[in-house]
Amino acid sequence: MGQVLDRIEQFAEEIRAEGVEGDKLMRLSDVSAKRLRDAGVIRMLAPKEYGGFESHPREFAETTMGIGAMDGAAGWVSGIVGVHPWELAFFDRKAQDEVWGEDPDMWMASPYAPLGVATPTDGGYILNGRWSFSSGTDHCGWIMIGAALGDAEGNRVMPPTLLHVLLPRSDYEIDPDSWDVVGLRGTGSKDLIVKNAFIPDYRTLRAEKVMNGMAAKEFGREQTLYNFPFSCIFPLGITSSLIGIAEGALGCHLDAQRQRVTVSGTAIKDDPYVLYAIGDAAAEIAASRAAILETVDRFWDMTEKKQEITFEMRAIGRRTQTAAAWRAVRAVDEIFARSGGGALKLSTPMQRFWRDAHAGLSHAIHVPGSIFHSSALTQLGGEPQGIHRSMI
């Protein structure tokens, strides 16, 4: 484990307790956000010349898992907001100086979904739109969001051309009433509203260049980290936090079951059926962790050796990542169903882990349909097209 997680683990009990407050606030508490900031979670994938650590993606994933096991919302924000410095490393140097020059701990929210339209104008674009699910946004000073290129009338150009754009906090609004949900409440994943904001060219990137690795090459980033596949590193933070949530649920379940006796007078330690279910769930969660870390390690080694990571490999990697998420949440369901009525009480963390796990599984990055389709078709010698190549 790395130094960042070591620093966070000193406050594990406090972060668990602050998760209760975050659930009520529907955002991370200021104290929790400060703990993450002080530990350097969001610096892990940032370039060293701006105070970043350029950590191995495996260490980033393990850190996110560790935080998610303490508090699901804190892990989720760490995993999502933590990826954005990786991409900022490809933006024009002027943009990097704007974001990091004043504060190397600056947080950037998202989402990447192209829910707005960027209309070309002299020196850049005029952006309008509304974006949902901006995790951790209350604690961020910038956003990195997706937009579709528009024509002179503000209509989307077809076929679509997608951009990733940067805006400072002064250029967008946060809808304070847009986040009231059943799970991951503490992430504060509120809506963003942008009205006629000017974005200079240097604060934009073509999304396809980020996804195919050209953005890193054009900027001149030669480090292994920045030539790592986007379709592996972007989902990594999200799924790692979800696996951490599952590990947190398992730990909470074990703590509650050690001395538990059922209404029939049977100690859980003497119930072979429950013991089997616990063992099976624990094995599934461990398998999920191992699966995504193996992909990260293998892709890292290939990137370092400048070997091509083919579309088929990336598709299988996404299949592995998506399946890991579903496997882990199914395991959470198995242990939650055997936790007894006490797990339903809002005073216990078990119910929050269960809610957070299901909320995390609903993220678009965990939708298996097109990913499983693409991986299977590719292995059969086919050539996926259109949506079946998305995020691979």
Short mmCIF file of C-alpha atoms in Angstrom, two decimals:
data_model
loop_
_atom_site.label_atom_id
_atom_site.label_comp_id
_atom_site.label_asym_id
_atom_site.label_seq_id
_atom_site.Cartn_x
_atom_site.Cartn_y
_atom_site.Cartn_z
CA MET A 1 0.00 0.00 0.00
CA GLY A 2 1.15 3.54 -0.69
CA GLN A 3 1.79 6.54 1.47
CA VAL A 4 -1.49 8.22 0.56
CA LEU A 5 -3.56 5.34 1.91
CA ASP A 6 -1.33 5.15 4.99
CA ARG A 7 -2.13 8.80 5.72
CA ILE A 8 -5.85 8.23 5.20
CA GLU A 9 -5.97 5.10 7.35
CA GLN A 10 -4.88 7.11 10.38
CA PHE A 11 -8.36 8.66 10.28
CA ALA A 12 -10.35 5.57 9.28
CA GLU A 13 -12.72 5.71 12.24
CA GLU A 14 -13.31 9.43 11.78
CA ILE A 15 -14.02 9.01 8.06
CA ARG A 16 -16.51 6.24 8.82
CA ALA A 17 -18.28 8.50 11.32
CA GLU A 18 -18.22 11.46 8.92
CA GLY A 19 -19.94 9.26 6.33
CA VAL A 20 -23.10 9.51 8.43
CA GLU A 21 -22.96 13.30 8.22
CA GLY A 22 -22.24 13.19 4.48
CA ASP A 23 -25.30 11.00 3.96
CA LYS A 24 -27.42 13.70 5.60
CA LEU A 25 -25.70 16.64 3.90
CA MET A 26 -25.84 14.86 0.53
CA ARG A 27 -22.20 15.79 -0.06
CA LEU A 28 -18.89 15.01 1.58
CA SER A 29 -18.50 16.84 4.85
CA ASP A 30 -15.94 19.62 4.78
CA VAL A 31 -13.82 17.65 7.24
CA SER A 32 -13.81 14.51 5.06
CA ALA A 33 -12.94 16.53 1.96
CA LYS A 34 -10.07 18.17 3.83
CA ARG A 35 -8.75 14.80 4.97
CA LEU A 36 -8.68 13.55 1.38
CA ARG A 37 -7.11 16.78 0.19
CA ASP A 38 -4.43 16.78 2.89
CA ALA A 39 -3.57 13.13 2.20
CA GLY A 40 -2.97 13.91 -1.47
CA VAL A 41 -5.55 11.53 -2.94
CA ILE A 42 -6.25 13.80 -5.90
CA ARG A 43 -2.54 14.31 -6.58
CA MET A 44 -1.89 10.63 -7.23
CA LEU A 45 -2.21 10.79 -11.03
CA ALA A 46 -1.03 14.39 -11.45
CA PRO A 47 2.35 15.23 -13.07
CA LYS A 48 5.31 15.71 -10.78
CA GLU A 49 6.08 19.17 -12.13
CA TYR A 50 2.79 20.36 -10.61
CA GLY A 51 3.28 18.60 -7.28
CA GLY A 52 1.70 15.31 -8.33
CA PHE A 53 2.91 11.83 -7.43
CA GLU A 54 2.56 10.07 -10.83
CA SER A 55 1.48 6.96 -8.93
CA HIS A 56 1.10 3.53 -10.50
CA PRO A 57 -2.59 3.00 -11.38
CA ARG A 58 -2.57 -0.09 -9.15
CA GLU A 59 -1.69 2.08 -6.15
CA PHE A 60 -4.42 4.53 -7.14
CA ALA A 61 -6.93 1.66 -7.33
CA GLU A 62 -5.87 0.16 -4.00
CA THR A 63 -6.10 3.58 -2.34
CA THR A 64 -9.59 4.12 -3.73
CA MET A 65 -10.64 0.66 -2.54
CA GLY A 66 -9.28 1.38 0.93
CA ILE A 67 -11.17 4.66 1.20
CA GLY A 68 -14.36 3.10 -0.19
CA ALA A 69 -14.21 0.46 2.53
CA MET A 70 -14.27 3.27 5.11
CA ASP A 71 -16.97 5.35 3.47
CA GLY A 72 -18.52 4.69 0.08
CA ALA A 73 -19.00 8.34 -0.83
CA ALA A 74 -15.43 9.29 0.06
CA GLY A 75 -14.12 6.40 -2.04
CA TRP A 76 -16.37 7.29 -4.95
CA VAL A 77 -15.27 10.94 -5.01
CA SER A 78 -11.63 9.90 -4.68
CA GLY A 79 -11.94 7.52 -7.62
CA ILE A 80 -13.79 9.88 -9.96
CA VAL A 81 -12.23 13.25 -9.13
CA GLY A 82 -8.87 11.50 -8.80
CA VAL A 83 -8.76 10.56 -12.50
CA HIS A 84 -9.13 14.12 -13.85
CA PRO A 85 -5.55 15.22 -13.13
CA TRP A 86 -4.41 12.37 -15.40
CA GLU A 87 -6.23 13.98 -18.31
CA LEU A 88 -5.37 17.56 -17.42
CA ALA A 89 -1.76 16.52 -18.02
CA PHE A 90 -2.55 16.55 -21.78
CA PHE A 91 -4.17 19.98 -21.94
CA ASP A 92 -2.28 23.03 -23.16
CA ARG A 93 0.35 24.12 -20.65
CA LYS A 94 -1.54 27.40 -20.15
CA ALA A 95 -4.61 25.47 -18.96
CA GLN A 96 -2.51 23.38 -16.57
CA ASP A 97 -0.96 26.56 -15.16
CA GLU A 98 -4.41 28.06 -14.63
CA VAL A 99 -5.70 25.05 -12.69
CA TRP A 100 -2.58 23.97 -10.80
CA GLY A 101 -0.47 27.10 -10.77
CA GLU A 102 -2.28 28.62 -7.82
CA ASP A 103 -3.28 25.39 -6.07
CA PRO A 104 -1.69 21.97 -6.79
CA ASP A 105 -4.51 20.41 -4.75
CA MET A 106 -7.23 21.84 -6.99
CA TRP A 107 -10.11 19.43 -7.51
CA MET A 108 -11.98 19.11 -10.82
CA ALA A 109 -15.46 17.63 -11.17
CA SER A 110 -17.00 16.09 -14.29
CA PRO A 111 -19.04 14.43 -16.05
CA TYR A 112 -17.71 13.48 -19.48
CA ALA A 113 -21.16 12.90 -20.99
CA PRO A 114 -21.57 15.36 -23.91
CA LEU A 115 -24.72 16.95 -22.54
CA GLY A 116 -23.90 20.47 -23.73
CA VAL A 117 -23.18 22.12 -27.07
CA ALA A 118 -19.97 24.05 -27.81
CA THR A 119 -20.56 26.58 -30.59
CA PRO A 120 -17.40 27.84 -32.33
CA THR A 121 -16.51 31.49 -31.96
CA ASP A 122 -13.36 33.57 -32.33
CA GLY A 123 -10.63 32.01 -30.19
CA GLY A 124 -12.76 29.19 -28.81
CA TYR A 125 -16.35 28.16 -28.13
CA ILE A 126 -19.55 29.30 -26.44
CA LEU A 127 -20.89 26.53 -24.22
CA ASN A 128 -24.44 25.89 -23.07
CA GLY A 129 -25.97 22.90 -21.35
CA ARG A 130 -26.89 21.02 -18.22
CA TRP A 131 -24.92 18.08 -16.86
CA SER A 132 -26.07 15.59 -14.22
CA PHE A 133 -24.10 13.50 -11.72
CA SER A 134 -21.15 15.80 -10.99
CA SER A 135 -19.65 13.86 -8.08
CA GLY A 136 -17.84 15.85 -5.41
CA THR A 137 -18.69 19.07 -7.18
CA ASP A 138 -19.20 21.15 -4.00
CA HIS A 139 -15.50 20.76 -3.23
CA CYS A 140 -14.19 21.45 -6.74
CA GLY A 141 -12.93 24.72 -8.19
CA TRP A 142 -13.01 23.57 -11.82
CA ILE A 143 -14.94 21.15 -14.00
CA MET A 144 -13.80 18.92 -16.86
CA ILE A 145 -16.91 18.07 -18.84
CA GLY A 146 -17.99 16.64 -22.16
CA ALA A 147 -19.56 18.69 -24.94
CA ALA A 148 -20.71 18.14 -28.49
CA LEU A 149 -19.40 20.43 -31.20
CA GLY A 150 -22.14 22.69 -32.55
CA ASP A 151 -22.68 24.65 -35.75
CA ALA A 152 -23.19 28.40 -36.02
CA GLU A 153 -26.83 28.00 -34.92
CA GLY A 154 -25.92 25.96 -31.86
CA ASN A 155 -27.10 22.61 -33.25
CA ARG A 156 -24.97 19.51 -32.80
CA VAL A 157 -22.75 18.71 -35.74
CA MET A 158 -23.43 15.26 -37.22
CA PRO A 159 -21.74 12.87 -37.08
CA PRO A 160 -20.95 14.08 -33.57
CA THR A 161 -17.57 15.53 -32.65
CA LEU A 162 -16.97 15.36 -28.91
CA LEU A 163 -14.84 17.66 -26.79
CA HIS A 164 -13.57 17.62 -23.22
CA VAL A 165 -13.54 21.16 -21.86
CA LEU A 166 -12.38 22.98 -18.73
CA LEU A 167 -14.32 25.68 -16.90
CA PRO A 168 -13.55 27.54 -13.65
CA ARG A 169 -16.12 27.71 -10.86
CA SER A 170 -17.13 31.24 -11.90
CA ASP A 171 -18.44 29.96 -15.26
CA TYR A 172 -21.07 27.48 -14.10
CA GLU A 173 -23.86 27.03 -11.57
CA ILE A 174 -24.50 24.07 -9.27
CA ASP A 175 -28.15 23.14 -8.81
CA PRO A 176 -28.36 22.61 -5.03
CA ASP A 177 -31.66 20.72 -5.24
CA SER A 178 -30.68 18.20 -7.90
CA TRP A 179 -29.25 15.45 -5.65
CA ASP A 180 -31.65 13.60 -3.35
CA VAL A 181 -31.09 9.90 -3.89
CA VAL A 182 -31.11 6.54 -2.15
CA GLY A 183 -27.42 5.66 -2.42
CA LEU A 184 -24.04 7.42 -2.60
CA ARG A 185 -25.79 10.40 -1.12
CA GLY A 186 -22.57 11.75 0.31
CA THR A 187 -21.04 12.13 -3.15
CA GLY A 188 -23.10 15.27 -3.77
CA SER A 189 -23.38 14.38 -7.47
CA LYS A 190 -25.41 17.45 -8.40
CA ASP A 191 -26.34 19.01 -11.72
CA LEU A 192 -24.21 21.68 -13.38
CA ILE A 193 -25.63 24.47 -15.52
CA VAL A 194 -23.58 26.42 -18.06
CA LYS A 195 -25.01 29.47 -19.83
CA ASN A 196 -23.12 31.16 -22.65
CA ALA A 197 -19.69 30.49 -21.14
CA PHE A 198 -16.68 31.28 -23.32
CA ILE A 199 -14.10 28.50 -23.50
CA PRO A 200 -10.77 29.41 -25.10
CA ASP A 201 -9.31 26.84 -27.48
CA TYR A 202 -6.49 25.96 -25.10
CA ARG A 203 -9.01 24.70 -22.56
CA THR A 204 -10.40 22.06 -24.90
CA LEU A 205 -9.34 18.61 -26.11
CA ARG A 206 -10.84 16.34 -28.72
CA ALA A 207 -12.30 13.43 -26.78
CA GLU A 208 -11.18 10.90 -29.40
CA LYS A 209 -7.54 11.97 -28.92
CA VAL A 210 -7.80 11.34 -25.18
CA MET A 211 -9.32 7.93 -25.77
CA ASN A 212 -6.90 6.79 -28.46
CA GLY A 213 -3.79 8.08 -26.70
CA MET A 214 -2.91 10.79 -29.21
CA ALA A 215 -3.42 13.61 -26.67
CA ALA A 216 -0.54 12.34 -24.53
CA LYS A 217 1.73 11.89 -27.54
CA GLU A 218 0.96 15.33 -28.97
CA PHE A 219 1.70 16.96 -25.63
CA GLY A 220 4.91 14.99 -25.33
CA ARG A 221 4.11 12.98 -22.21
CA GLU A 222 6.42 9.96 -22.37
CA GLN A 223 5.76 8.55 -18.90
CA THR A 224 4.12 5.12 -18.78
CA LEU A 225 1.29 6.55 -16.69
CA TYR A 226 0.15 9.00 -19.34
CA ASN A 227 0.32 6.50 -22.17
CA PHE A 228 -1.85 4.07 -20.22
CA PRO A 229 -5.22 3.35 -21.94
CA PHE A 230 -8.01 5.78 -21.07
CA SER A 231 -10.56 2.96 -21.27
CA CYS A 232 -8.77 1.23 -18.41
CA ILE A 233 -7.83 4.13 -16.15
CA PHE A 234 -11.13 6.04 -16.30
CA PRO A 235 -13.31 3.09 -15.21
CA LEU A 236 -10.64 2.05 -12.70
CA GLY A 237 -11.40 4.73 -10.13
CA ILE A 238 -15.14 4.05 -10.30
CA THR A 239 -15.01 0.27 -10.07
CA SER A 240 -12.25 0.33 -7.45
CA SER A 241 -14.41 2.46 -5.18
CA LEU A 242 -17.30 0.04 -5.70
CA ILE A 243 -15.13 -2.96 -4.78
CA GLY A 244 -13.98 -1.00 -1.72
CA ILE A 245 -17.63 -0.49 -0.78
CA ALA A 246 -18.16 -4.26 -1.06
CA GLU A 247 -15.12 -4.87 1.13
CA GLY A 248 -16.50 -2.38 3.65
CA ALA A 249 -19.83 -4.20 3.67
CA LEU A 250 -18.07 -7.53 4.23
CA GLY A 251 -16.03 -6.12 7.10
CA CYS A 252 -19.14 -4.61 8.68
CA HIS A 253 -20.99 -7.91 8.29
CA LEU A 254 -18.19 -9.91 9.91
CA ASP A 255 -18.04 -7.50 12.85
CA ALA A 256 -21.77 -7.88 13.43
CA GLN A 257 -21.87 -11.67 13.07
CA ARG A 258 -19.03 -12.65 15.41
CA GLN A 259 -21.19 -12.66 18.51
CA ARG A 260 -24.61 -12.86 16.87
CA VAL A 261 -27.08 -15.54 17.91
CA THR A 262 -30.26 -16.14 15.88
CA VAL A 263 -33.76 -16.25 17.36
CA SER A 264 -33.50 -20.04 17.35
CA GLY A 265 -30.53 -19.79 19.69
CA THR A 266 -27.94 -20.81 17.09
CA ALA A 267 -24.70 -18.88 17.05
CA ILE A 268 -23.73 -17.75 13.55
CA LYS A 269 -20.37 -19.42 14.09
CA ASP A 270 -22.25 -22.73 14.38
CA ASP A 271 -24.50 -22.25 11.32
CA PRO A 272 -22.84 -24.03 8.37
CA TYR A 273 -25.20 -22.52 5.81
CA VAL A 274 -24.46 -18.92 6.78
CA LEU A 275 -20.75 -19.67 7.05
CA TYR A 276 -20.81 -21.04 3.50
CA ALA A 277 -22.57 -17.92 2.23
CA ILE A 278 -20.10 -15.63 3.98
CA GLY A 279 -17.16 -17.58 2.59
CA ASP A 280 -18.60 -17.57 -0.91
CA ALA A 281 -19.28 -13.81 -0.80
CA ALA A 282 -15.80 -13.08 0.53
CA ALA A 283 -14.28 -15.13 -2.28
CA GLU A 284 -16.30 -13.26 -4.90
CA ILE A 285 -15.26 -9.85 -3.59
CA ALA A 286 -11.63 -10.94 -3.46
CA ALA A 287 -11.91 -12.24 -7.03
CA SER A 288 -13.27 -8.87 -8.16
CA ARG A 289 -10.32 -7.07 -6.63
CA ALA A 290 -7.79 -9.47 -8.11
CA ALA A 291 -9.35 -9.33 -11.56
CA ILE A 292 -9.14 -5.60 -12.10
CA LEU A 293 -5.69 -5.32 -10.52
CA GLU A 294 -4.39 -8.06 -12.82
CA THR A 295 -5.60 -6.10 -15.85
CA VAL A 296 -3.94 -2.93 -14.56
CA ASP A 297 -0.63 -4.67 -13.96
CA ARG A 298 -0.65 -6.38 -17.36
CA PHE A 299 -1.57 -3.22 -19.26
CA TRP A 300 1.07 -1.27 -17.33
CA ASP A 301 3.78 -3.75 -18.25
CA MET A 302 2.74 -3.66 -21.90
CA THR A 303 2.62 0.14 -21.95
CA GLU A 304 6.04 0.33 -20.35
CA LYS A 305 7.42 -1.99 -23.03
CA LYS A 306 5.65 0.09 -25.73
CA GLN A 307 3.67 -2.96 -26.81
CA GLU A 308 0.30 -2.44 -28.48
CA ILE A 309 -2.75 -3.02 -26.31
CA THR A 310 -5.18 -4.11 -28.99
CA PHE A 311 -8.89 -3.37 -29.21
CA GLU A 312 -9.57 -6.99 -28.29
CA MET A 313 -7.41 -6.70 -25.16
CA ARG A 314 -9.09 -3.46 -24.16
CA ALA A 315 -12.55 -4.95 -24.73
CA ILE A 316 -11.70 -7.95 -22.56
CA GLY A 317 -10.28 -5.57 -19.94
CA ARG A 318 -13.55 -3.65 -19.87
CA ARG A 319 -15.46 -6.94 -19.66
CA THR A 320 -13.33 -7.94 -16.68
CA GLN A 321 -13.86 -4.57 -14.99
CA THR A 322 -17.64 -4.58 -15.56
CA ALA A 323 -18.03 -8.18 -14.44
CA ALA A 324 -15.99 -7.42 -11.31
CA ALA A 325 -18.44 -4.71 -10.32
CA TRP A 326 -21.49 -6.96 -10.74
CA ARG A 327 -19.81 -9.86 -8.97
CA ALA A 328 -18.93 -7.69 -5.97
CA VAL A 329 -22.44 -6.24 -5.62
CA ARG A 330 -24.08 -9.65 -5.90
CA ALA A 331 -21.83 -10.74 -3.05
CA VAL A 332 -22.96 -7.74 -1.00
CA ASP A 333 -26.57 -8.84 -1.55
CA GLU A 334 -25.76 -12.33 -0.27
CA ILE A 335 -24.26 -11.09 2.99
CA PHE A 336 -26.85 -8.34 3.48
CA ALA A 337 -29.62 -10.95 3.21
CA ARG A 338 -27.94 -12.87 6.04
CA SER A 339 -27.20 -9.90 8.29
CA GLY A 340 -30.45 -10.05 10.19
CA GLY A 341 -32.94 -7.29 10.86
CA GLY A 342 -30.32 -5.22 12.64
CA ALA A 343 -28.71 -4.38 9.29
CA LEU A 344 -31.84 -2.43 8.34
CA LYS A 345 -31.34 0.12 11.07
CA LEU A 346 -30.16 3.50 9.84
CA SER A 347 -27.88 3.65 12.86
CA THR A 348 -25.70 0.90 11.37
CA PRO A 349 -23.30 1.36 8.42
CA MET A 350 -24.33 -1.92 6.79
CA GLN A 351 -27.43 -0.45 5.15
CA ARG A 352 -25.41 2.48 3.75
CA PHE A 353 -22.83 0.15 2.21
CA TRP A 354 -25.68 -1.82 0.63
CA ARG A 355 -27.34 1.34 -0.75
CA ASP A 356 -24.04 2.75 -1.97
CA ALA A 357 -23.09 -0.50 -3.72
CA HIS A 358 -26.29 -0.54 -5.74
CA ALA A 359 -26.03 3.14 -6.57
CA GLY A 360 -22.47 2.62 -7.79
CA LEU A 361 -23.48 -0.29 -9.98
CA SER A 362 -25.91 1.98 -11.85
CA HIS A 363 -23.06 4.09 -13.30
CA ALA A 364 -22.89 3.92 -17.10
CA ILE A 365 -19.38 2.46 -16.91
CA HIS A 366 -20.89 -0.70 -15.38
CA VAL A 367 -23.49 -1.38 -18.10
CA PRO A 368 -22.45 -4.78 -19.46
CA GLY A 369 -24.47 -5.10 -22.68
CA SER A 370 -22.30 -3.48 -25.36
CA ILE A 371 -19.06 -4.35 -23.54
CA PHE A 372 -19.82 -8.06 -23.38
CA HIS A 373 -21.07 -7.92 -26.97
CA SER A 374 -17.87 -6.28 -28.19
CA SER A 375 -15.50 -8.56 -26.32
CA ALA A 376 -17.24 -11.70 -27.56
CA LEU A 377 -17.58 -10.47 -31.17
CA THR A 378 -13.92 -9.48 -31.27
CA GLN A 379 -12.80 -12.85 -29.95
CA LEU A 380 -14.88 -14.48 -32.68
CA GLY A 381 -13.04 -12.47 -35.33
CA GLY A 382 -15.71 -9.82 -35.82
CA GLU A 383 -15.28 -6.05 -35.89
CA PRO A 384 -17.58 -4.16 -33.48
CA GLN A 385 -18.97 -0.90 -34.85
CA GLY A 386 -20.63 2.24 -33.55
CA ILE A 387 -21.72 2.16 -29.93
CA HIS A 388 -20.00 -1.19 -29.49
CA ARG A 389 -16.64 0.57 -29.70
CA SER A 390 -17.60 3.23 -27.18
CA MET A 391 -15.32 3.55 -24.14
CA ILE A 392 -13.07 0.72 -25.36
#
